[in-house]
């Protein structure tokens, strides 16, 4: 079945049932070392995970690692331009759970992202990136501990589908002509807009299916969190991109108020209910006025719409969600993308789960990681219904490659997410304790060392940090 790789001779497959993994005690797990700093980070990660599993289960459980290839290493083994061999894709499919280091993507021309390809080919539609603070980690922020969010980023569509045409090509010209001559004039809301002839063209598809399956996972996750963290914020730029980003928001609310009706309350619904709770005699119109501060300036038609909304909410959920019952539900709200970048800095504790489209989630996950200690502390998972691939938020950090200095924390924490996903909580907890204690003891790599106060003058190497984590189990 495989051309150039051989699975371990011992071990069993992880399978999936109803989107959840069924994990044997001796799973075979494929790993991709990664380009650039992958050469430093992967050995450190493997060592920490193995030590945690050994300590937690005393030999009763063991991961059988299966080396598979992608990126530069794959080209060495499989030949020029063989960046993502079939062997690798087959192994990930067969064994269900995999973990990877970062892979290089050239800018401008060249191959499209292997990282994105792995997500799309395996339909790993939920990119899950938690950002929480480990005590003692240096941060540019005054109160980094207040940020504790999990980003649920749609992982398969949006502009990451990669359908675009270079400026000046025949197809780009043809598309621009069709748009300028036929489609734009046929759409009154676009007025006399025209696309410049020397434009490159990219397509941004955002589907209801893709949006709702991601938001479904975000709400399901919120239901597992302690009460104060049961909030899902739909992040979008729907004021500008109404039928893609705006639709993402609308489909999110639709899902929350249908499939999760008993468990969810939207922010606007909570205002309507609490207005009536505070003043049971409040008229529908006065309630509408409180919900929509610009109410009195609205047209009669718009006013009627808001009143209908208020009446509809009270009729539909007053019995089930009113009289304070809504406070026990998952709060679903939405924020415009640019605003969320400042909100996670100025009011971090108001947020918990951020459900985002692909590009917004890419940006926000680096920004949120910066608050809690930088890209050395940003783990992630790409989850689908039959497969999951764990990887850090950061890239290959090429200038640090091979120097045994980079922080392996993000891939190690991605390993923690993998162990938790597998239900191996005891091993995951050991690693979290090890990382926390190493940082608290100021045993850190260069990136954290330079920010610590007082500064740590002799940072640990990547491999030494891994050993320090193990020493603190
Ligand atoms: N999932 C993936 O595999 C991803 C791959 N990429 C790819 O990686 C390549 C390089 O991308 P680039 O834009 O340089 O972004 P990177 O995330 O690779 O690195 C940018 C900077 O972030 C800091 N950083 C990154 N990783 C760590 C870490 N583990 N520990 C401490 N600091 C870290 C370093 O800052 P400093 O030097 O200041 O310490 C580094 O120079 C590109 O080809 C890109 O496409 C990018 C993102 C994700
Ligand atoms: O694939 C890449 O090169 C970049 C991907 C990325 O930035 C991300 O997934 O966060
Ligand atoms: Mg990114």
Coordinates of N, CA, C and O in Angstrom, one line a residue, residues 5 11 16 25 36 67 81 112 121 124 126 137 213 251 258 320 373 455-456:
X5 N 7.4 4.1 2.5 CA 7.4 4.2 4.0 C 6.8 2.9 4.5 O 6.0 2.2 3.8
X11 N 1.4 -2.1 16.9 CA 0.5 -1.0 17.1 C -0.8 -1.1 16.3 O -0.9 -2.0 15.5
X16 N -12.6 6.4 13.8 CA -13.5 7.4 14.2 C -15.0 6.9 14.2 O -15.3 6.2 13.3
X25 N -4.7 1.3 23.1 CA -3.6 1.6 24.0 C -2.3 1.7 23.3 O -1.3 2.2 23.8
X36 N 12.4 23.8 8.0 CA 13.0 24.9 8.9 C 13.2 24.3 10.3 O 13.9 23.4 10.5
X67 N 6.9 7.6 10.9 CA 7.5 8.8 10.1 C 6.9 8.9 8.7 O 7.1 7.9 7.9
X81 N 9.9 18.2 -6.4 CA 8.5 18.6 -6.4 C 7.5 17.6 -5.8 O 6.3 17.9 -5.9
X112 N 1.4 25.9 -3.8 CA 0.4 26.5 -2.8 C 0.7 25.7 -1.5 O 1.4 24.7 -1.4
X121 N -7.6 18.4 1.8 CA -7.7 17.1 1.3 C -8.4 16.2 2.4 O -9.2 15.3 2.0
X124 N -10.4 18.7 7.1 CA -10.2 19.0 8.5 C -10.8 20.4 8.7 O -10.1 21.4 8.7
X126 N -12.3 22.2 11.1 CA -12.2 23.1 12.2 C -10.7 23.2 12.7 O -10.1 22.3 13.1
X137 N 5.0 33.5 32.1 CA 5.4 33.7 30.7 C 5.4 35.2 30.5 O 4.5 35.9 30.9
X213 N -21.0 24.0 10.0 CA -20.4 22.8 10.6 C -19.2 23.3 11.6 O -19.0 22.7 12.6
X251 N -25.7 32.8 9.4 CA -25.8 31.4 9.4 C -25.5 30.9 10.9 O -26.0 29.9 11.3
X258 N -31.8 27.5 16.1 CA -32.6 26.4 15.6 C -32.1 25.1 16.2 O -32.6 24.6 17.2
X320 N -39.2 29.7 28.0 CA -38.0 28.8 28.1 C -36.7 29.5 28.5 O -35.9 29.0 29.2
X373 N 2.3 35.2 25.1 CA 3.7 34.8 25.2 C 4.4 34.6 23.8 O 5.5 34.2 23.7
X455 N 15.6 40.0 32.8 CA 15.8 39.2 31.6 C 16.6 37.9 32.0 O 17.4 37.9 33.0
X456 N 16.3 36.8 31.3 CA 17.1 35.5 31.6 C 18.3 35.6 30.6 O 18.1 35.6 29.4

